Tab-separated table of C-alpha atoms and ligand atoms in Angstrom:
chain	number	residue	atom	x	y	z
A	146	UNK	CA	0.000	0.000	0.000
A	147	UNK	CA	1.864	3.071	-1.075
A	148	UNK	CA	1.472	6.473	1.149
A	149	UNK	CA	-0.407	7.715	-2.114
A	150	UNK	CA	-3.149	5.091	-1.564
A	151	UNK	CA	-3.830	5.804	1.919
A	152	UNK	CA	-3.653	9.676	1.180
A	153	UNK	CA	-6.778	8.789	-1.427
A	154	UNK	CA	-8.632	6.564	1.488
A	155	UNK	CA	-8.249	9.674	3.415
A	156	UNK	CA	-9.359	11.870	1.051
A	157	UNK	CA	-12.399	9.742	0.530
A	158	UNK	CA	-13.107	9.440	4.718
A	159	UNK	CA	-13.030	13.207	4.545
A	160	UNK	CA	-15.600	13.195	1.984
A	161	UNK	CA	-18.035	10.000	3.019
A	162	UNK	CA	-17.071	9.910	6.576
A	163	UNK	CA	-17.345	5.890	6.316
A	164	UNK	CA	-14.394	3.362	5.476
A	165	UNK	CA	-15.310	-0.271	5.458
A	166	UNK	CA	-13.461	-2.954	7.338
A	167	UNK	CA	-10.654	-3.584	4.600
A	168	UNK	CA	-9.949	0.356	4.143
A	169	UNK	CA	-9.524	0.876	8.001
A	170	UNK	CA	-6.964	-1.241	8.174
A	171	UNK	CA	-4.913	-0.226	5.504
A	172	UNK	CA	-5.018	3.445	6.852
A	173	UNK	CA	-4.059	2.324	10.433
A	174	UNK	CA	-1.094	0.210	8.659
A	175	UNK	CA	-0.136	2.723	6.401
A	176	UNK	CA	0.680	5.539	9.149
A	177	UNK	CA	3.713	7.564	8.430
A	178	UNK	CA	3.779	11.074	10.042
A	179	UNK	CA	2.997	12.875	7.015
A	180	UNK	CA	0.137	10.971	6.698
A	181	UNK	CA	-1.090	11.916	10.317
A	182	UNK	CA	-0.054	15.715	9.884
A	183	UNK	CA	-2.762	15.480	6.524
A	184	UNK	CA	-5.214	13.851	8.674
A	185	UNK	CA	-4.582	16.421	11.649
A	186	UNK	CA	-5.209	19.429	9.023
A	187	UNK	CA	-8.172	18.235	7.445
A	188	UNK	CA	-9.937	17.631	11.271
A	189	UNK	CA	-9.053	20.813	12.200
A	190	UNK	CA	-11.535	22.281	9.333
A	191	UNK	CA	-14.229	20.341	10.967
A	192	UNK	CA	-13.354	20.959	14.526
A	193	UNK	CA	-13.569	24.627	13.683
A	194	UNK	CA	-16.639	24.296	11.251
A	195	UNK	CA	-18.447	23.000	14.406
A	196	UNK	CA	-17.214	24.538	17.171
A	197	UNK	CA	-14.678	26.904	16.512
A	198	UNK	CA	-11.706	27.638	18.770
A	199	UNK	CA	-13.758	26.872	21.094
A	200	UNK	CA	-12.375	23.939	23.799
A	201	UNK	CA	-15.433	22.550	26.419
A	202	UNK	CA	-14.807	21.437	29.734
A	203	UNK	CA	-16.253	18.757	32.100
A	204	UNK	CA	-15.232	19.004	36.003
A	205	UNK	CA	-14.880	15.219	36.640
A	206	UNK	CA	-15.428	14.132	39.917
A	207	UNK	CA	-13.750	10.356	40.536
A	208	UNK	CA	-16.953	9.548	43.011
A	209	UNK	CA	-15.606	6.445	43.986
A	210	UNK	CA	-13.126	3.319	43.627
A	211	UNK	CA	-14.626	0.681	44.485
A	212	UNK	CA	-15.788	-1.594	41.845
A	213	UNK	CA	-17.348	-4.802	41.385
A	214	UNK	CA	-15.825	-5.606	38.102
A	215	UNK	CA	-12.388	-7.358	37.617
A	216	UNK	CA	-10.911	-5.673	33.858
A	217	UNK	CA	-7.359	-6.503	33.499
A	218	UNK	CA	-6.164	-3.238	32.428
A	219	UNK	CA	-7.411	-1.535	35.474
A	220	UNK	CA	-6.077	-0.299	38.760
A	221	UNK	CA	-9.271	0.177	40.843
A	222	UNK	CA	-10.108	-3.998	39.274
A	223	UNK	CA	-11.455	-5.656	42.531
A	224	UNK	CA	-8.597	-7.982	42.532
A	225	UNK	CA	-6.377	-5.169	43.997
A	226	UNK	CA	-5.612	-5.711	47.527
A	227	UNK	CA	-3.009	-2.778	47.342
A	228	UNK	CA	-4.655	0.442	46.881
A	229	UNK	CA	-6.619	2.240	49.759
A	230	UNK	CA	-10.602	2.352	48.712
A	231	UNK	CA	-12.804	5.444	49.234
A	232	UNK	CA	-16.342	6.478	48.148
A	233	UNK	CA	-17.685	10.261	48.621
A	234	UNK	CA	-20.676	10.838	50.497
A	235	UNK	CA	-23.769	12.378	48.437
A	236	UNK	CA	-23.076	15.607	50.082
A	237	UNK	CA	-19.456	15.794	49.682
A	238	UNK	CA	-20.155	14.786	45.556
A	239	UNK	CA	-22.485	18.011	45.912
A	240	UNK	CA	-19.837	20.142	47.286
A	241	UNK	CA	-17.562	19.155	44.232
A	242	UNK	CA	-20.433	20.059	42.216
A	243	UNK	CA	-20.725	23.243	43.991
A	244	UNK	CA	-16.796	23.908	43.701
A	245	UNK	CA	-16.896	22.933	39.783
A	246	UNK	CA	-20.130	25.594	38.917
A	247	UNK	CA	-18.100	28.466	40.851
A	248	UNK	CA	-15.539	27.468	38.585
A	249	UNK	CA	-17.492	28.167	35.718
A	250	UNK	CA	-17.592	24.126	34.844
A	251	UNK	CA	-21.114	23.521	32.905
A	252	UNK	CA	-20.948	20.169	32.767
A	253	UNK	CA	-20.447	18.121	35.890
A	254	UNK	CA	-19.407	14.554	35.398
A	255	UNK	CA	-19.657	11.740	37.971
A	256	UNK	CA	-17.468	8.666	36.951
A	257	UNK	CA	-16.894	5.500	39.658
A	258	UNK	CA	-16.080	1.864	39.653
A	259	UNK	CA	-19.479	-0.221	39.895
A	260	UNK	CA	-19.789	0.085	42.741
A	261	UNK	CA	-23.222	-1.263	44.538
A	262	UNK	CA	-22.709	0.915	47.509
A	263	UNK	CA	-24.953	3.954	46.164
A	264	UNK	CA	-28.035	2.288	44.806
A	265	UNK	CA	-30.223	3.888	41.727
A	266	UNK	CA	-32.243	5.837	43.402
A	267	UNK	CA	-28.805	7.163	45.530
A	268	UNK	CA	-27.763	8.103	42.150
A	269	UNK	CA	-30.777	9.522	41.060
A	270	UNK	CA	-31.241	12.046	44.076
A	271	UNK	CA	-27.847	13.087	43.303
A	272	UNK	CA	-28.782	13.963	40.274
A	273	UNK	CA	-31.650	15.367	41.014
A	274	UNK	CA	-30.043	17.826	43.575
A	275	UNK	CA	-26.801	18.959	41.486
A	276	UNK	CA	-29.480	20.178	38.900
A	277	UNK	CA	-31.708	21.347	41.530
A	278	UNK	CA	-28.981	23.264	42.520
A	279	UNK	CA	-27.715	24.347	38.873
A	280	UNK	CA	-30.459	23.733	36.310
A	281	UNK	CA	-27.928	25.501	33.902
A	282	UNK	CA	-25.102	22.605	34.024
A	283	UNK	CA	-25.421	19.404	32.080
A	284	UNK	CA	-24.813	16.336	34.495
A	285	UNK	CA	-22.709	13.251	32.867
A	286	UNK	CA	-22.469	9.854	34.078
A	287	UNK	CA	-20.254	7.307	34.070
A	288	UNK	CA	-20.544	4.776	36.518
A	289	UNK	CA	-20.914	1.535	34.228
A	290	UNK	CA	-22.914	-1.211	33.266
A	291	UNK	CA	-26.393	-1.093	34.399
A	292	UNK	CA	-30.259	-2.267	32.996
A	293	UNK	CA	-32.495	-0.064	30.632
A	294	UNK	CA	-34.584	0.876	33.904
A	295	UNK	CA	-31.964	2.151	36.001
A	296	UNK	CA	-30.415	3.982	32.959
A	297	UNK	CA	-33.947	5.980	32.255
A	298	UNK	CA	-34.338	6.246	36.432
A	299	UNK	CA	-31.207	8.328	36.077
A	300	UNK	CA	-31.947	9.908	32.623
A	301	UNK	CA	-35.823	10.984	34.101
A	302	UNK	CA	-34.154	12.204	36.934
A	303	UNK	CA	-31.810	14.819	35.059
A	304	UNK	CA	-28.446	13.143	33.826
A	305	UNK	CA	-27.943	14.428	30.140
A	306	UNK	CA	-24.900	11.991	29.315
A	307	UNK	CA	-23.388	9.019	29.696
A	308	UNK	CA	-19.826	7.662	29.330
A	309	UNK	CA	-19.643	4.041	28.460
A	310	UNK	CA	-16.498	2.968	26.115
A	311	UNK	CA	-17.329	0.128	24.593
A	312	UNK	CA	-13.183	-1.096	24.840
A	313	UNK	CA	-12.804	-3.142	21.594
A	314	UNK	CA	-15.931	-3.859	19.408
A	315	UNK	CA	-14.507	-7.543	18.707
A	316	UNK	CA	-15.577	-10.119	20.877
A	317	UNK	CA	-12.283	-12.547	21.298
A	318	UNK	CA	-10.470	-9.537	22.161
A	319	UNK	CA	-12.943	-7.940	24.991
A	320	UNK	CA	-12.627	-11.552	26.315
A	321	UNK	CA	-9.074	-10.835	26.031
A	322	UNK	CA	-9.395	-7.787	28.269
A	323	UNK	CA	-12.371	-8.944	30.838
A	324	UNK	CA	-13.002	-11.940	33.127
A	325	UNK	CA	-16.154	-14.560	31.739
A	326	UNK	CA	-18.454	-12.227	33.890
A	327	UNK	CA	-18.593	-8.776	31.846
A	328	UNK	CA	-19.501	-9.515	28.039
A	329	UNK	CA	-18.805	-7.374	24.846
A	330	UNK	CA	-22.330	-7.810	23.813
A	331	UNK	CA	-23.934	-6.571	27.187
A	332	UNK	CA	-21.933	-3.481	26.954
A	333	UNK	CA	-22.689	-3.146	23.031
A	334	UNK	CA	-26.735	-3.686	24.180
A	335	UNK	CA	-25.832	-1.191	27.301
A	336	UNK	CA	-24.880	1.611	24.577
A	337	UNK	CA	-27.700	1.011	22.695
A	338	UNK	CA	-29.826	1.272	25.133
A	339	UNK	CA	-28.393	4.589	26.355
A	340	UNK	CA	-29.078	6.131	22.989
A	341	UNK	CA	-32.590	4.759	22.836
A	342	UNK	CA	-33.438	6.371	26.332
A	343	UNK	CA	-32.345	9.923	24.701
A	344	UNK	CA	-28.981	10.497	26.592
A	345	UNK	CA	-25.569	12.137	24.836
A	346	UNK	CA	-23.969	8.906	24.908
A	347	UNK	CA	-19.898	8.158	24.677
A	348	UNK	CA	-18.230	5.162	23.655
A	349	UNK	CA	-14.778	4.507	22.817
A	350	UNK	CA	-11.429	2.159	23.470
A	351	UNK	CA	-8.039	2.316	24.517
A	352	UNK	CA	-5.729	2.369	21.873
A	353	UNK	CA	-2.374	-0.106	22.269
A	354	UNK	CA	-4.237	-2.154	24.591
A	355	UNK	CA	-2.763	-5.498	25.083
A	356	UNK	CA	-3.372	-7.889	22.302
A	357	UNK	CA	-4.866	-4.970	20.043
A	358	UNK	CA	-4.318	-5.318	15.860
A	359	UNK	CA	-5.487	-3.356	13.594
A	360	UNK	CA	-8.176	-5.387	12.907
A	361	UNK	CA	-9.552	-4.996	16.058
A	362	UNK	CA	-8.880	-0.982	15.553
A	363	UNK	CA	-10.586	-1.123	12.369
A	364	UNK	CA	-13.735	-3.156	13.823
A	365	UNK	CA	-13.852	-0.206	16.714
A	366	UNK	CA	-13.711	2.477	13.827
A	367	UNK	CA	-16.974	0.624	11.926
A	368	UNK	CA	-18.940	0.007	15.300
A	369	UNK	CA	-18.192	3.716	15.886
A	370	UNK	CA	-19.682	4.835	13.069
A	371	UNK	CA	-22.747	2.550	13.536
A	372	UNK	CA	-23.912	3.789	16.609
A	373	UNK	CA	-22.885	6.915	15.886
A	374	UNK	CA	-22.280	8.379	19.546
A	375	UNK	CA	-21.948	11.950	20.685
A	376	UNK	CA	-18.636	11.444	22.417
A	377	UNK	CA	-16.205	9.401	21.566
A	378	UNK	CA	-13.421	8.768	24.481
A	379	UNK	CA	-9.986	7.389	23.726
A	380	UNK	CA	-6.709	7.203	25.438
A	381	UNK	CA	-3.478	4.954	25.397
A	382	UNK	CA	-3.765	2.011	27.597
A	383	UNK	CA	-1.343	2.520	30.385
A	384	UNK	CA	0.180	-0.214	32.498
A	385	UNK	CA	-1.045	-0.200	36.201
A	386	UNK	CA	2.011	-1.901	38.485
A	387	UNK	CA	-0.450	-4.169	40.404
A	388	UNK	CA	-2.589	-5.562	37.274
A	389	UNK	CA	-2.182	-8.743	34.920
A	390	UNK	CA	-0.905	-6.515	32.378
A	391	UNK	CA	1.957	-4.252	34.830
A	392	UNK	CA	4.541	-5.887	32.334
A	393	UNK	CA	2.839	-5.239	28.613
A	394	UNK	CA	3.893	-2.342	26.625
A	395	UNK	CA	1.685	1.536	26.378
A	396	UNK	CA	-0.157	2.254	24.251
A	397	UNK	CA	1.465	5.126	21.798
A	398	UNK	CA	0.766	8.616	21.852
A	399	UNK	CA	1.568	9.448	18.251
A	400	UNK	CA	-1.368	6.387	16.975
A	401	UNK	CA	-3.957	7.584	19.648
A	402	UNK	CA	-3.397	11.378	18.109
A	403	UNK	CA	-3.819	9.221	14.975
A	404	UNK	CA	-7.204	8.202	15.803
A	405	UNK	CA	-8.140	11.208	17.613
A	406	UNK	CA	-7.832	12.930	13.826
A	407	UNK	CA	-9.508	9.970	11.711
A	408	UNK	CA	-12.266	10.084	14.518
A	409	UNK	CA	-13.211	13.566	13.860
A	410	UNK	CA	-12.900	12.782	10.178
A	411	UNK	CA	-15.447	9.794	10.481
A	412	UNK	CA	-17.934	12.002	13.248
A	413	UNK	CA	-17.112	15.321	12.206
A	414	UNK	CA	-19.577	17.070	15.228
A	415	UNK	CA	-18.430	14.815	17.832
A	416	UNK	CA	-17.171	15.645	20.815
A	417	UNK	CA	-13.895	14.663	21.655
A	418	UNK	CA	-11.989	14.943	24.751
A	419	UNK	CA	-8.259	15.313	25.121
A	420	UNK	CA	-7.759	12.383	27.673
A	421	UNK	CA	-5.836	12.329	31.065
A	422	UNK	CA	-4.178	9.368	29.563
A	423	UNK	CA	-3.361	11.551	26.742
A	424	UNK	CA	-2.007	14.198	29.199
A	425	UNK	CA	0.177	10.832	30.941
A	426	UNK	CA	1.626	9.121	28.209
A	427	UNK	CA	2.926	12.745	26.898
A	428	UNK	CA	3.549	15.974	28.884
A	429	UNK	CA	2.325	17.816	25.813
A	430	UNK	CA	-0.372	15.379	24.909
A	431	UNK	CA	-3.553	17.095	25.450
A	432	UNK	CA	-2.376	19.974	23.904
A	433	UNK	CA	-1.576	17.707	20.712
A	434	UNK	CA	-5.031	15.976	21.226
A	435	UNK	CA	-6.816	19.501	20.315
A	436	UNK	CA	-4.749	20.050	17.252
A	437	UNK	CA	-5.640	16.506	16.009
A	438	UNK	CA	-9.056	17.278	16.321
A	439	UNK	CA	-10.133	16.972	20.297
A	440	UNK	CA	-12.623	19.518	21.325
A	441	UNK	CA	-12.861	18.717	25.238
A	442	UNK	CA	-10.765	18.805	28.085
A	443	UNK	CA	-12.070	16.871	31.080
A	444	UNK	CA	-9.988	18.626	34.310
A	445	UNK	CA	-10.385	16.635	37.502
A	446	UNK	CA	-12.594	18.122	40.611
A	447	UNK	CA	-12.360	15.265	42.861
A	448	UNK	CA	-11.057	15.683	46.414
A	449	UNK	CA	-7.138	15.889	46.325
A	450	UNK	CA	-7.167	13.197	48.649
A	451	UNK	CA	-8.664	11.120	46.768
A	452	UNK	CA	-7.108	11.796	44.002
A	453	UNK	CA	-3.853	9.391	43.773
A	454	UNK	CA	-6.790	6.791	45.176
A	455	UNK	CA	-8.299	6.754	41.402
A	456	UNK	CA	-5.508	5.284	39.921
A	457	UNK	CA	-6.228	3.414	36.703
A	458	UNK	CA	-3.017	3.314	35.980
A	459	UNK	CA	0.152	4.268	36.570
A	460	UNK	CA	2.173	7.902	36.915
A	461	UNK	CA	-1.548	9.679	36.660
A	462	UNK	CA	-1.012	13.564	36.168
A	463	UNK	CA	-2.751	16.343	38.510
A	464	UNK	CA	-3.518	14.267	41.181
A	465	UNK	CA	-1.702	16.791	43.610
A	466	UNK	CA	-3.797	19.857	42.071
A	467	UNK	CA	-6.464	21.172	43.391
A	468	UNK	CA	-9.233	21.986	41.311
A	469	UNK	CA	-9.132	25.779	40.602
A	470	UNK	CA	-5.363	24.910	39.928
A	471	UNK	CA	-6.028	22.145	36.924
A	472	UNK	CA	-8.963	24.772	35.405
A	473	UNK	CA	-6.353	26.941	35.325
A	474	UNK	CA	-3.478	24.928	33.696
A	475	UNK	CA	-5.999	23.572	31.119
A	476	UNK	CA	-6.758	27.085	30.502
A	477	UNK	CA	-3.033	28.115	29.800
A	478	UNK	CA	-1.996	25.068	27.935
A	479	UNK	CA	-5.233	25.732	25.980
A	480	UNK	CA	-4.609	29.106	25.088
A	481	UNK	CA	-0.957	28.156	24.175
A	482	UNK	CA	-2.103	26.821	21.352
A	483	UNK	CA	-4.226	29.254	20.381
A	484	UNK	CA	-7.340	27.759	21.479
A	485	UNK	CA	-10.173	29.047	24.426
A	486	UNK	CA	-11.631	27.024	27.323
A	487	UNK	CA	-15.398	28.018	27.147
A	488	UNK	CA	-17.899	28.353	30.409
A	489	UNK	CA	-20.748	26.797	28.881
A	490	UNK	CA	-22.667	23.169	28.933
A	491	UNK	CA	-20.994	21.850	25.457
A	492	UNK	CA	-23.809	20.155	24.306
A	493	UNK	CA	-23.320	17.730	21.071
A	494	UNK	CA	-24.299	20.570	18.084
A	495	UNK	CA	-27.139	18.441	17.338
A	496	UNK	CA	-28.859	18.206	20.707
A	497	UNK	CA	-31.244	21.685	20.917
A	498	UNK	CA	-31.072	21.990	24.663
B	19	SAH	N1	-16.518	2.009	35.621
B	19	SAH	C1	-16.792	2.933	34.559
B	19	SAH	C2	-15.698	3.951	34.381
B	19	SAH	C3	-14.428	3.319	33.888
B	19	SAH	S1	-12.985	4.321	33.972
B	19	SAH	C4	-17.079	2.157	33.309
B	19	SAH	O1	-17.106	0.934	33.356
B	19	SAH	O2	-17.337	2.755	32.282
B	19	SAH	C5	-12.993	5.037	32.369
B	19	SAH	C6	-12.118	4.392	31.311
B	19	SAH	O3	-10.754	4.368	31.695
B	19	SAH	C7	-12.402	2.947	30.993
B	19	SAH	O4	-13.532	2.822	30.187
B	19	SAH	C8	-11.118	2.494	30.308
B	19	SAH	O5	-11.211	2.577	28.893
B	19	SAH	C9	-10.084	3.497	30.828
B	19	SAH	N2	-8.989	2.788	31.521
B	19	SAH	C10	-9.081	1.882	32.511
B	19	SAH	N3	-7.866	1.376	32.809
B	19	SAH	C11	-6.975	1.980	31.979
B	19	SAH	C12	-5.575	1.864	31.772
B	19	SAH	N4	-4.837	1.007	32.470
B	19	SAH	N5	-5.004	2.642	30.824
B	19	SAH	C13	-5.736	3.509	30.106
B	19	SAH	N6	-7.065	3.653	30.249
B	19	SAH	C14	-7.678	2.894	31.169
């Protein structure tokens, strides 16, 4: 496949915004830098056809660490005996709220383990209050697999989104990642049952994750574009030290930038944050995240001491910071580059809200 080749697949994702199977891979084997820089260049017309210069931001409050669930990759996996658990009370996951709309955050987002502790309806008077309290900020959640009754409990009760990366679309590979009790096809039917119930939902997958080929990448790119989410989240899989997978390699920063651009070519609208995984893997990383085509920054709002507590993986950034401090670091590395962190709820441009 000669550089010329993929330049024309490119060319035609730009146009179509679909690949199939077969012309996936070959664009995700054929990267060469120059390839990526054409790919960053044409995103950037879309980013800024949508939304500008503009950069949203979700205050993401790490609610708790406990979780039933045993993933390989992760830190907070219930198999780890060596890391200290916590949960917030309701009230002190309202006071982050609180901090995070004096802020100026618009969008409040509540990720966790699954964690059994805080049953629906503790979840859905949480929700319930924060927009009580702010009926102007969009409330996110990401707390997991759950059943189509709890997800519309929480939806009815206020919660606009919901983060739920689907990890790898093939099946022999999420088995790969997961023990025999979590399924590929639960947490396909989970994100289709999000979008049925009306929420902004977010899928997405960690990119070098052990055992990953481009096949796999390719099958993730197609299942993107089938459910065709609002937010797409991706990051490098990062080693955690006390995991099944401490000793297999990261995940790269240069092919998650990679699919940060193609992903904005294939969803042009969609919104797409600049991970903390981004942020770990390279000091500079979020700030090359937006000029691949990321339109979200998601600074943490948590506690600071909790923060080193939510460790998904290793050498985590900001979790010393306290909250006004990453707002404003975002804000600098954001204007850096010529972009602007905006105070408002960064709703998907085809949600009327
Ligand atoms: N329990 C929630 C939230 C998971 S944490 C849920 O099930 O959705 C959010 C994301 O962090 C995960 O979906 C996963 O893709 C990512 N993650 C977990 N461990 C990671 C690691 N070691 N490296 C990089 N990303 C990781």
């Amino acid at each position: 496949m000669s550089d010329r080749s993929v330049l024309n697949l490119i060319d035609k994702l730009n146009k179509e915004h679909a690949l199939d199977k077969e012309e996936w891979i070959q664009v995700i084997d054929g990267y060469t830098p120059e390839i990526a820089a054409n790919v960053f260049e044409k995103a950037r017309v879309w980013q800024e056809k949508y939304y500008g210069k503009q950069i949203f931001v979700r205050g993401l409050i790490e609610m708790t660490n406990y979780c039933k669930n045993d993933c390989y990759y992760c830190g907070i996996r219930r198999s780890n005996r060596n890391i200290e658990r916590y949960r917030l009370t309701p009230d002190e996951i309202r006071e982050c709220a609180d901090l995070g709309y004096e802020l100026g955050y618009r969008t409040i987002v509540l990720q966790g383990g699954e964690d059994p502790y805080y049953s629906d309806d503790d979840i859905a008077d949480l929700v319930k209050t924060i927009k009580e309290a702010h009926p102007d900020c969009a409330v996110t959640l990401s707390l997991g697999e759950r059943e189509f009754d709890t997800y519309k409990k929480w939806y009815d009760a206020g919660a606009d989104r919901y983060l739920l990366r689907h990890e790898t679309a093939n099946f022999e590979h999420y088995r790969m990642l997961h023990p025999e009790s979590l399924s590929a096809a639960h947490r396909q039917e989970c994100l289709r049952n999000l979008k049925k119930i009306g929420y902004q939902t977010g899928a997405g997958f960690m990119v070098g994750a052990p055992g990953q080929t481009s096949e796999h990448l390719a099958e993730d790119m197609v299942f993107l574009k089938e459910l065709e989410p609002e937010m797409v989240g991706i990051g490098p899989f990062l080693p955690h030290h006390d995991t099944p997978f401490a000793d297999e390699k990261p995940g790269s920063t240069k092919m998650t930038l990679y699919f940060l651009g193609l992903i904005r070519l294939m969803l042009p609208d969609v919104l797409l944050p600049a991970t903390t995984a981004l942020g770990t893997a390279d000091p500079l990383g979020r700030e090359k995240g937006v000029q691949a085509g990321a339109n979200v920054v998601m600074p943490n709002l948590s506690p600071t001491d909790v923060r080193k507590k939510y460790a998904l993986y290793d050498n985590k950034i900001c979790t010393g910071d306290e909250a006004a401090e990453c707002k404003n670091c975002l804000q600098m590395r954001m204007r850096s580059i010529g972009y602007e962190v905006v105070a408002s709820r960064g709703d998907h441009c085809g949600v009327v809200s």
